[in-house]
mmCIF file of C-alpha atoms in Angstrom:
data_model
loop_
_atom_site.group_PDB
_atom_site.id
_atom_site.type_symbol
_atom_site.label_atom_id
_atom_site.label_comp_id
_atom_site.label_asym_id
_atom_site.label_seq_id
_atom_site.Cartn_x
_atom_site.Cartn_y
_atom_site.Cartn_z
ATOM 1 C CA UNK X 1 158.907 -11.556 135.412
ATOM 2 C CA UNK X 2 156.388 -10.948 133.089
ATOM 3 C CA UNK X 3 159.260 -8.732 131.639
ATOM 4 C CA UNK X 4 160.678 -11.406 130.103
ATOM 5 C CA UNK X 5 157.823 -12.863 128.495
ATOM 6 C CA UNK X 6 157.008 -9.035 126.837
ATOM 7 C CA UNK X 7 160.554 -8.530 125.703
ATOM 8 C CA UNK X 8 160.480 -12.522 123.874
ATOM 9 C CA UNK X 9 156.882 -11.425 122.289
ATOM 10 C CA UNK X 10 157.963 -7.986 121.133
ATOM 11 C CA UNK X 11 160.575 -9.940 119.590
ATOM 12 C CA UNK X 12 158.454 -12.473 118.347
ATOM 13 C CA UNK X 13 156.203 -9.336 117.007
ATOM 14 C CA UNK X 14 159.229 -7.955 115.186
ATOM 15 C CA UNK X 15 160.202 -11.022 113.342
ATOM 16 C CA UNK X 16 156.561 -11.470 112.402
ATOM 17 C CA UNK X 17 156.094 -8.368 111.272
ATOM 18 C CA UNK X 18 159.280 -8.184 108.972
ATOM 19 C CA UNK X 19 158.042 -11.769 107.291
ATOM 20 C CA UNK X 20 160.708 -14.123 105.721
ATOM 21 C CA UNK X 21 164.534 -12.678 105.824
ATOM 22 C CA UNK X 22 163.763 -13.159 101.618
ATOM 23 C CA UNK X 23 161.214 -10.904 101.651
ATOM 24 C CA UNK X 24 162.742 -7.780 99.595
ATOM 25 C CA UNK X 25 163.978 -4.676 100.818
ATOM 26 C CA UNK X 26 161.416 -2.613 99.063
ATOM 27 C CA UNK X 27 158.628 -4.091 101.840
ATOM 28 C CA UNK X 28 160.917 -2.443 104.336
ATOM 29 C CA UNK X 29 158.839 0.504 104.653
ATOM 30 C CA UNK X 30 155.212 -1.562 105.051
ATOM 31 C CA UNK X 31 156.678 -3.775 107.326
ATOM 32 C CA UNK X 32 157.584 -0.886 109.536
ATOM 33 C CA UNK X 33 154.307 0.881 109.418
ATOM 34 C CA UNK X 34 152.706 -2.740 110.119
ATOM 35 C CA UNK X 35 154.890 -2.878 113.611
ATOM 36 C CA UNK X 36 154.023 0.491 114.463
ATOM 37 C CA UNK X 37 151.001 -0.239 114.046
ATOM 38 C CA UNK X 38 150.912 -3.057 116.687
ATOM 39 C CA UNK X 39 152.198 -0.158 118.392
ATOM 40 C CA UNK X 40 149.308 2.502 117.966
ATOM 41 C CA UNK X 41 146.199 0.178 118.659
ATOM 42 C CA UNK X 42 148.190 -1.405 121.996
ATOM 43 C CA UNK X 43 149.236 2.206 122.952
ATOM 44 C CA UNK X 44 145.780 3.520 122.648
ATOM 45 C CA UNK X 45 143.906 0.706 124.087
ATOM 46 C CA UNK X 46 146.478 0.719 127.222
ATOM 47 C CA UNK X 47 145.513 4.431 127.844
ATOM 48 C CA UNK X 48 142.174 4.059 127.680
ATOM 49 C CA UNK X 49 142.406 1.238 130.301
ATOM 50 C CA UNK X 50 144.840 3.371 132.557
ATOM 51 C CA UNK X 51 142.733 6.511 132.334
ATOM 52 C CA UNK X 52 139.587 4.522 133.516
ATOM 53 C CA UNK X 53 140.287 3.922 137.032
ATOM 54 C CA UNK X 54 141.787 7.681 137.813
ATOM 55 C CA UNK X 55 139.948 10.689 137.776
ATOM 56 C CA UNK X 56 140.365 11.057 133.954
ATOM 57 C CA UNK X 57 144.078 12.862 133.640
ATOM 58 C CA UNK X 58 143.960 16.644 133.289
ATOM 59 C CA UNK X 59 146.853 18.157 131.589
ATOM 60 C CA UNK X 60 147.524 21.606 131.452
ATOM 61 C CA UNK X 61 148.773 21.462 128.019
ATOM 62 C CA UNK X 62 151.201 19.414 125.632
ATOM 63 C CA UNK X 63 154.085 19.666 127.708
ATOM 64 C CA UNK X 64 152.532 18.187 130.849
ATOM 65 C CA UNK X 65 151.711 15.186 129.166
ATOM 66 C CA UNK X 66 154.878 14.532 127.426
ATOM 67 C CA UNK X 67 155.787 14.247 131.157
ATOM 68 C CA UNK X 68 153.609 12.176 132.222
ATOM 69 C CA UNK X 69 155.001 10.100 129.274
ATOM 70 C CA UNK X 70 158.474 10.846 129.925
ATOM 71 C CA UNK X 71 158.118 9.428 133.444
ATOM 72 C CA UNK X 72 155.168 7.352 134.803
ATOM 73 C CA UNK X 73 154.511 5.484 131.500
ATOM 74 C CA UNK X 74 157.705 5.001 130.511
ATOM 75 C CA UNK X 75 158.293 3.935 133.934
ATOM 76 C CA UNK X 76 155.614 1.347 134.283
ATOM 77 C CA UNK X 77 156.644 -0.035 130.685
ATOM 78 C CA UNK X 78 160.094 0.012 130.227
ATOM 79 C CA UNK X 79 161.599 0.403 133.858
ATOM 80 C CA UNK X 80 162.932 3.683 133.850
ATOM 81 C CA UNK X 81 162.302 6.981 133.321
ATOM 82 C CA UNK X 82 163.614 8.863 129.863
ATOM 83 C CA UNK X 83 166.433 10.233 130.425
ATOM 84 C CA UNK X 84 166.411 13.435 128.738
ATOM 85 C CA UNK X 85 163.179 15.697 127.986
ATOM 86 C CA UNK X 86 163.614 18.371 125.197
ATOM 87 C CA UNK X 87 161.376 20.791 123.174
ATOM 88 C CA UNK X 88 161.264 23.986 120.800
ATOM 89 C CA UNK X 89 157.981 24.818 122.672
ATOM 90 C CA UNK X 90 156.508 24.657 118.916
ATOM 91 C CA UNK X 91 154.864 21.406 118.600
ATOM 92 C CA UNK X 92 158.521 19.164 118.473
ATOM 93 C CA UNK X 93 159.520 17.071 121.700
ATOM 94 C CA UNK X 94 162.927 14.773 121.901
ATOM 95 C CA UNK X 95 162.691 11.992 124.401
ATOM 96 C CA UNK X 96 165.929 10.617 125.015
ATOM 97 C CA UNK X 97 166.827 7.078 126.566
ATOM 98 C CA UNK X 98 170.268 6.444 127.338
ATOM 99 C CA UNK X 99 169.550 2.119 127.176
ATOM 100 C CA UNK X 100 166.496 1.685 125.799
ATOM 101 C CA UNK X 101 165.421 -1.524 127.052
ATOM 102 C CA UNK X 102 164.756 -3.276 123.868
ATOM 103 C CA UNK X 103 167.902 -2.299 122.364
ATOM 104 C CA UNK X 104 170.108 -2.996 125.519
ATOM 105 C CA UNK X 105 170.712 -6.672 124.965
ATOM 106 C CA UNK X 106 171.792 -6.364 120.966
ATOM 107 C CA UNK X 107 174.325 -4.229 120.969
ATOM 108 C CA UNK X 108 176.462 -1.296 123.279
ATOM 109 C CA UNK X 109 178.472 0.254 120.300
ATOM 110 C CA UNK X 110 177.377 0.797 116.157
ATOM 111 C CA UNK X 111 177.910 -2.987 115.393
ATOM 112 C CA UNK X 112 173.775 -3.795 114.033
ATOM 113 C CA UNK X 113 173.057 -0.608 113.542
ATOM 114 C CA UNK X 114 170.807 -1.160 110.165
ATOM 115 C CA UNK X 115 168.391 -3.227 112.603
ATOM 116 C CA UNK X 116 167.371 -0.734 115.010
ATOM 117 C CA UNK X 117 164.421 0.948 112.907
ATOM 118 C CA UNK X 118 162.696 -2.856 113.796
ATOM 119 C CA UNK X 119 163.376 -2.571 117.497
ATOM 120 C CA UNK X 120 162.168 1.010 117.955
ATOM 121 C CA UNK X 121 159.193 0.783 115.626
ATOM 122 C CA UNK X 122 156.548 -0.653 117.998
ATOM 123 C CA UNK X 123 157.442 1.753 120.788
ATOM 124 C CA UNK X 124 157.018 4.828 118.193
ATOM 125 C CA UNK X 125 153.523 3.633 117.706
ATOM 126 C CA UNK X 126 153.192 2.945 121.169
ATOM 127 C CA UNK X 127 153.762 6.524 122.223
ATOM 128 C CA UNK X 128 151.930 7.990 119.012
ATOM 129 C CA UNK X 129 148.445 5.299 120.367
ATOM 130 C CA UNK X 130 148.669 6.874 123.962
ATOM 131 C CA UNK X 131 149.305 9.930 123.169
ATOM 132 C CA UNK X 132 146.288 10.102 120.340
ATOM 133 C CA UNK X 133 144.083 8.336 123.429
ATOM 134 C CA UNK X 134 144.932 11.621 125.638
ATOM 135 C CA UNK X 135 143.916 14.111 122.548
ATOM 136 C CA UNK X 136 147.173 14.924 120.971
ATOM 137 C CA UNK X 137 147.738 13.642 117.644
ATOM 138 C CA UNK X 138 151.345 13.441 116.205
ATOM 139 C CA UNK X 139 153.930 11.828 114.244
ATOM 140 C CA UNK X 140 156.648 9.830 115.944
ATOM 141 C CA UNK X 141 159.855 8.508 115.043
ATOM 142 C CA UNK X 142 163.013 7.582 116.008
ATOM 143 C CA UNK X 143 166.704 8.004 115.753
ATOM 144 C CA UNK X 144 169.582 5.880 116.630
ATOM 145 C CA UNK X 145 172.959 6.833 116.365
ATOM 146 C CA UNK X 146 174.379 4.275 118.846
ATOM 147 C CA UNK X 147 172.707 1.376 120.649
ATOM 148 C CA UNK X 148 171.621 1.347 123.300
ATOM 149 C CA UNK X 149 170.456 5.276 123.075
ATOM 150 C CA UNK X 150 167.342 6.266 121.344
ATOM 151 C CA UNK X 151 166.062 9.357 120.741
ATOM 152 C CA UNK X 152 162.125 9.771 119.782
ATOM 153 C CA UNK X 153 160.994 12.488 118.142
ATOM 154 C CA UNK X 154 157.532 13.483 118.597
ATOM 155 C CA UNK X 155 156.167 15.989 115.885
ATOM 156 C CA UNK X 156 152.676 17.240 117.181
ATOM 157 C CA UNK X 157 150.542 17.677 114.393
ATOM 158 C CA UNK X 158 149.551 21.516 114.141
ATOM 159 C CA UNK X 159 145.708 21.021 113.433
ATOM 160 C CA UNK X 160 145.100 20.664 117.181
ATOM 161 C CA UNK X 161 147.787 23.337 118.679
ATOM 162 C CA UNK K 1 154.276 14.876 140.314
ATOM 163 C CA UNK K 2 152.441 15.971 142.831
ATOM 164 C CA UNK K 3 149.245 16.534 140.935
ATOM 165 C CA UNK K 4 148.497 13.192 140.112
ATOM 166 C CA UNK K 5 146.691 10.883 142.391
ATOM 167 C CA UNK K 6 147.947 7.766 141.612
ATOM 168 C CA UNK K 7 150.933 6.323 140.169
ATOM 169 C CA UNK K 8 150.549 3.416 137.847
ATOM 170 C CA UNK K 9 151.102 -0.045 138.963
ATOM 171 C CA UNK K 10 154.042 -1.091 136.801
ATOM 172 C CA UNK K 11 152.838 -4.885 137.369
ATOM 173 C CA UNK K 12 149.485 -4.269 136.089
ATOM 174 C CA UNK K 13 150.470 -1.697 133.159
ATOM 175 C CA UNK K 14 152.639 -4.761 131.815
ATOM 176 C CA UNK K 15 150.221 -7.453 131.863
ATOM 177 C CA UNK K 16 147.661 -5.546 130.572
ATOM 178 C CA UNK K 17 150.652 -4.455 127.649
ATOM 179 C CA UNK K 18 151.431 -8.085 127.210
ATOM 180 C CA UNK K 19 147.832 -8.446 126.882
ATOM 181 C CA UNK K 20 147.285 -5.826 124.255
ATOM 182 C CA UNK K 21 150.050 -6.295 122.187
ATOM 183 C CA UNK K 22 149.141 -9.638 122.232
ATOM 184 C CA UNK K 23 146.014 -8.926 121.063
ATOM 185 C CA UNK K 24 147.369 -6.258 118.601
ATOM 186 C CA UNK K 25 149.682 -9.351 117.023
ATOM 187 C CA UNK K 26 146.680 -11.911 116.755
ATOM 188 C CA UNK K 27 144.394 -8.984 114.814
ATOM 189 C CA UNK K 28 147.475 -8.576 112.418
ATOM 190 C CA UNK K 29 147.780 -12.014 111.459
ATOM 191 C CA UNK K 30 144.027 -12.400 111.027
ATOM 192 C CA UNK K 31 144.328 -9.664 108.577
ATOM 193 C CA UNK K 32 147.390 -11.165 106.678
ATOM 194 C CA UNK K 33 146.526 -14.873 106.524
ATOM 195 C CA UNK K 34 142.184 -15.546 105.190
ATOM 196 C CA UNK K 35 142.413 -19.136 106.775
ATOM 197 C CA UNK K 36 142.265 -19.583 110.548
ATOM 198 C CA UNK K 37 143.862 -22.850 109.979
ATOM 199 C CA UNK K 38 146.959 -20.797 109.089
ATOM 200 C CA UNK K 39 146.566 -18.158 111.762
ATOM 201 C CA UNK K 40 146.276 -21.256 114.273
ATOM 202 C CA UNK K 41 149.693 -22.519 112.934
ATOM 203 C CA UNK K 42 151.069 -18.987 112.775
ATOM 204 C CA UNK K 43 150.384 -18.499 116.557
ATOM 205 C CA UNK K 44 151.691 -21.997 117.124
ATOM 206 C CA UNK K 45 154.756 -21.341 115.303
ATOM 207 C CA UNK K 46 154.904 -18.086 117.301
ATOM 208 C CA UNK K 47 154.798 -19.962 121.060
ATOM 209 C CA UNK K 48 157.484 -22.415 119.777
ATOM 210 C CA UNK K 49 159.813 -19.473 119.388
ATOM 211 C CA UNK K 50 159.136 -18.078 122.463
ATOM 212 C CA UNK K 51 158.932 -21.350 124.572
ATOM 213 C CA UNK K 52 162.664 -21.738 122.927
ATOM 214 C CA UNK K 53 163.743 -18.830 124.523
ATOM 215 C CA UNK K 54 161.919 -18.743 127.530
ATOM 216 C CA UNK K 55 163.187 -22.079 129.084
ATOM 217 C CA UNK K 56 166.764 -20.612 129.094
ATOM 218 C CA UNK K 57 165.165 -17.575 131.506
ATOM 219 C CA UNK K 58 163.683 -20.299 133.091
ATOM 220 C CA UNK K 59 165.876 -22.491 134.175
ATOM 221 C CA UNK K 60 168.677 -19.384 134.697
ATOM 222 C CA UNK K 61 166.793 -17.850 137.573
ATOM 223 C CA UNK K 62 165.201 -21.104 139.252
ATOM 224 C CA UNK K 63 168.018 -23.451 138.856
ATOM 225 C CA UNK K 64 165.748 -26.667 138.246
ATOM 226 C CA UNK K 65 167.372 -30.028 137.266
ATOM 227 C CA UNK K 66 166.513 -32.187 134.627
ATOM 228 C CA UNK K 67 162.805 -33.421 135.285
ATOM 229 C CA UNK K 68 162.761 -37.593 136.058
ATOM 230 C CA UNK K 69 159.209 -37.962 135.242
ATOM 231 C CA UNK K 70 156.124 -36.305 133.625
ATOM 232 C CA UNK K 71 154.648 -35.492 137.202
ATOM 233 C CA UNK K 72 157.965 -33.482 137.958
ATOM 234 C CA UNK K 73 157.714 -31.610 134.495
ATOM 235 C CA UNK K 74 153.907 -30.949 135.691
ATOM 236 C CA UNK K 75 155.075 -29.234 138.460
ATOM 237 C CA UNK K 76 157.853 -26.993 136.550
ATOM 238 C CA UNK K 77 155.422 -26.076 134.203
ATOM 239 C CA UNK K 78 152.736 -24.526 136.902
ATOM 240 C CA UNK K 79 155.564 -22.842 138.533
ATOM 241 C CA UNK K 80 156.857 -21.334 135.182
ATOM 242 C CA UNK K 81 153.259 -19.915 134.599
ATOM 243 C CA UNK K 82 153.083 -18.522 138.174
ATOM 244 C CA UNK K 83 156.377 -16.429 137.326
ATOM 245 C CA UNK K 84 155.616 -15.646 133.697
ATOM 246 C CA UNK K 85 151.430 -15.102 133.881
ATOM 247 C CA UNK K 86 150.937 -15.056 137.190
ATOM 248 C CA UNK K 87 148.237 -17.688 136.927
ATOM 249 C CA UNK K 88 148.386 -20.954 138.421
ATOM 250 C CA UNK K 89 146.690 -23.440 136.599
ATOM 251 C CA UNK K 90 145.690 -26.598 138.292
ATOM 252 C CA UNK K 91 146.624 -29.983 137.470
ATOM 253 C CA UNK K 92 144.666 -32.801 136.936
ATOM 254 C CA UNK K 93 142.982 -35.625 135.206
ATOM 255 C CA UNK K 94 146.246 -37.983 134.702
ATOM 256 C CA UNK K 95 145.851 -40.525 132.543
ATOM 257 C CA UNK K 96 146.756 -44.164 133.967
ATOM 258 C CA UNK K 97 150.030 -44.543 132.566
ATOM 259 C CA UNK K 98 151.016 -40.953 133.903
ATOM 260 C CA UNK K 99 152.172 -39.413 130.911
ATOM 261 C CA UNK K 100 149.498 -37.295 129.863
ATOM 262 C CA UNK K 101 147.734 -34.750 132.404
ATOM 263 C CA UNK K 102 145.804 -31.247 132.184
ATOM 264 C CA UNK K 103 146.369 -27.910 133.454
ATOM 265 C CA UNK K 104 143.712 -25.861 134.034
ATOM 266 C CA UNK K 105 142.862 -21.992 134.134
ATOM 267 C CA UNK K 106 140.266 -20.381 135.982
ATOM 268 C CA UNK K 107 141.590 -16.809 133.785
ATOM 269 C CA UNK K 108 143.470 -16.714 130.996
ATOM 270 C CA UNK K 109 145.663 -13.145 131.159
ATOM 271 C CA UNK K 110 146.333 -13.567 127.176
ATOM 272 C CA UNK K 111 141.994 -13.453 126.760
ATOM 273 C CA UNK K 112 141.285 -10.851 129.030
ATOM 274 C CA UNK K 113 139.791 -8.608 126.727
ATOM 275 C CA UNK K 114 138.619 -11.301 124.495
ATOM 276 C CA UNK K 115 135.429 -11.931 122.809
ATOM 277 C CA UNK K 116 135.367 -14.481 119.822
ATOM 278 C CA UNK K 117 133.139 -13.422 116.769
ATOM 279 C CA UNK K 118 130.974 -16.276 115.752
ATOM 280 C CA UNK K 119 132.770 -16.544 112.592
ATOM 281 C CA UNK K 120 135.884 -17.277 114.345
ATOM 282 C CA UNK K 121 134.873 -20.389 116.249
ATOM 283 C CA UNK K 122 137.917 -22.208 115.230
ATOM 284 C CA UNK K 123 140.887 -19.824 115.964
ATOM 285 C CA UNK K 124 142.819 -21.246 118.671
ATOM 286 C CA UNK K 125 143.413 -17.038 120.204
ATOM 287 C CA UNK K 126 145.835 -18.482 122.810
ATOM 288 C CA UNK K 127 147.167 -21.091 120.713
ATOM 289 C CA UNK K 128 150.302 -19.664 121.609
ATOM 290 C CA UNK K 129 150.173 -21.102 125.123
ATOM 291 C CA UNK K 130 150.984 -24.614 123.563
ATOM 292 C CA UNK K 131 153.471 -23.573 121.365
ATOM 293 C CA UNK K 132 155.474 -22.270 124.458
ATOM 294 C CA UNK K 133 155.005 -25.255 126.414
ATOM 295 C CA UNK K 134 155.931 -27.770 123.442
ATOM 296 C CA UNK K 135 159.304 -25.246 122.838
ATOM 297 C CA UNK K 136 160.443 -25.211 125.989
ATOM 298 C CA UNK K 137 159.805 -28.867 126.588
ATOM 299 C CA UNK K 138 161.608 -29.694 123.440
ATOM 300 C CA UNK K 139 164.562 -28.285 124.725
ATOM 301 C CA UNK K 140 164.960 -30.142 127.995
ATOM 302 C CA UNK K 141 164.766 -32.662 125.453
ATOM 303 C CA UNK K 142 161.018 -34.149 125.583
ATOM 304 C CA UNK K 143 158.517 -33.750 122.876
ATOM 305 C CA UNK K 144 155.295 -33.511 123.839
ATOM 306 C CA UNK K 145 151.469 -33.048 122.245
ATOM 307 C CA UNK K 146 149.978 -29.964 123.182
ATOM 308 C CA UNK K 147 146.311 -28.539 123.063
ATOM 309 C CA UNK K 148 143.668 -27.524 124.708
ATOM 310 C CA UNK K 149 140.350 -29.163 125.452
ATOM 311 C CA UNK K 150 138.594 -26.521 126.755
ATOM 312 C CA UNK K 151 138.640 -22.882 126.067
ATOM 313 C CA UNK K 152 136.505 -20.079 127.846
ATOM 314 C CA UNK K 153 136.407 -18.285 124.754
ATOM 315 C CA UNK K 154 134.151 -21.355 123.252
ATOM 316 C CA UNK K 155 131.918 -20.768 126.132
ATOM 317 C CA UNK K 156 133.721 -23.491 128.409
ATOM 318 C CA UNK K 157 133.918 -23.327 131.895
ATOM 319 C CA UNK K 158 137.500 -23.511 132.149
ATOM 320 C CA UNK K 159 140.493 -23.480 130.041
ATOM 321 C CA UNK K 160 141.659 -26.658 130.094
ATOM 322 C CA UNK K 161 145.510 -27.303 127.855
ATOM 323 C CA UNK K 162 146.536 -31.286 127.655
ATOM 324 C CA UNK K 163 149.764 -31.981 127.612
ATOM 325 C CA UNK K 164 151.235 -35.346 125.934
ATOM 326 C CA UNK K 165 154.211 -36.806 126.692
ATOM 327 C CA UNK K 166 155.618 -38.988 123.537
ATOM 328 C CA UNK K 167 159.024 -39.666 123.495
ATOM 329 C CA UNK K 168 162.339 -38.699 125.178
ATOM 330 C CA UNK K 169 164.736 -36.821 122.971
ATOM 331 C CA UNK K 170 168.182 -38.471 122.350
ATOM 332 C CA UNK K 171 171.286 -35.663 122.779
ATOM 333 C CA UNK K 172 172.646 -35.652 119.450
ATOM 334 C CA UNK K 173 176.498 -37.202 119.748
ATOM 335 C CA UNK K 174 178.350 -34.155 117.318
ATOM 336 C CA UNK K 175 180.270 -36.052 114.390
ATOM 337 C CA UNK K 176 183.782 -37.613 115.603
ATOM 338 C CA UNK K 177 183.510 -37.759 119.014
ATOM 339 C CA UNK K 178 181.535 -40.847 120.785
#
């Protein structure tokens, strides 16, 4: 049940993060990068810890540890696996979640649509901290055409292909 | 699949990402507030929300009644800890008139991977812990004092939080009706 208590604190860490509903909508784009940031340093602390108590996790390349993201992380964290794996096989990977579990419970159709980028924006930095932890580093975002399906795009940057 | 040797324990993975993010939060609001007085409040503030929200999960999958008497609430508060933190603090030291009593932690899972810098020997990390427990109380209707008298992360040997019972909320009568 400790589910609940991380879906009311990543909540709590949204509504932190995007300060007063006065603030202006110019801070839109700091407040973002603030919550991904909560992201990145939980992602990348949580895969050092995981990584400690296994023989360190050898990946044959890129693509084997998108799976392992695709599947036992996502797993562990959000209760299922992603739904749908997809890459160019040039540095760009699509994970696709059919319910993404912290959009599940707002809406099922388009209605709150302009408040998705604050419920996506922690796990973007999530998956851009483990991923940097495991040696890959990239650029992350998300897309969201209609709730409760998510699509993350994960850009690895070219200066360690 | 087949390569690795062992699959991750979802129940650890999320109280160590509670933990972290957690953490993560508390480092942020450090950064944006210089006082620790306001970063105490801040993480106050935080708890009450959640404790607002978390009584409703509460009470929706263990279908308590309405608590007669502060011993009772002591009870429903352990148990709500065992589910949510899987800790079970201890309860003691009552005061005579049985409305004030302690719970106490052997671990804290919010402090885990805690250490306080000296300069920081008034930020309350878990402050959070009372905020939850005065939201939630609040909306059974009884408002209680919260804080804690011991902390590990002062170099205590336990975390001790006191709870205070002060007064029985009235159920406000909406306008026109009696």
């Amino acid at each position: 049940m400790i589910e609940s208590v991380f879906d009311i604190l990543h909540y709590e860490v949204v509504k932190y993060s995007m300060g007063d509903e006065n603030s202006s909508q110019q801070t839109n784009n700091t407040n973002l990068s603030t919550l991904e940031y909560i992201g990145f340093s939980t992602g990348y602390r949580l895969t050092e810890r995981l990584t400690r108590e296994w023989p360190r996790f050898r990946f044959k390349d890129d693509l084997e540890t998108m799976k392992f993201i695709c599947t036992d992380f996502w797993t562990s964290i959000y209760g299922k696996q992603i739904d749908n794996l997809r890459t160019n096989h040039k540095g760009v990977y699509v994970l696709q979640d059919n319910a993404f579990r912290f959009l599940v419970n707002i809406s099922n159709n388009s209605q709150y649509l302009e408040e998705a980028p604050k419920f996506v924006a922690y796990t973007c930095g999530l998956v851009r901290g483990s991923l940097s932890n495991l040696g890959i580093n990239s650029t992350v975002t998300a897309e969201v055409q209609n709730m409760p399906s998510c699509k993350f795009h994960i850009q690895v940057n070219s200066s360690n292909a | 699949m087949s390569r690795q040797t062992s699959r991750l324990d979802s129940k650890k993975v999320n109280s160590e990402l509670l933990t972290l993010t957690y953490g993560a939060l508390v480092t942020q609001i450090i950064r944006d507030f210089e006082n620790i007085d306001d970063v105490n409040k801040q993480l106050e503030r935080i708890g009450y929300n959640m404790g607002i929200r978390l009584i409703e999960d509460f009470l929706s999958r263990t279908a308590s009644t309405r608590c007669l008497d502060m011993r009772e609430t002591a009870d429903k508060i352990q148990q709500a800890f065992r589910m949510y933190l899987n800790v079970q603090p201890t309860i003691s030291n009552w005061a005579a008139s049985a409305d004030e009593f302690s719970l106490i932690f052997d671990t804290n899972p919010l402090t885990e991977f805690v250490e306080l810098p000296a300069d920081m020997s008034t930020l309350r990390f878990s402050g959070v812990l009372c905020g939850c427990i005065r939201g939630a109380l609040e909306m059974v209707q009884l408002e209680v004092h919260c804080w804690f008298a011991q902390d590990q992360l002062k170099g205590d040997g336990t975390t001790e939080i006191r709870v205070k019972f002060i007064r029985r909320l009235e159920d406000a009568i909406p306008a026109g009706e009696d």
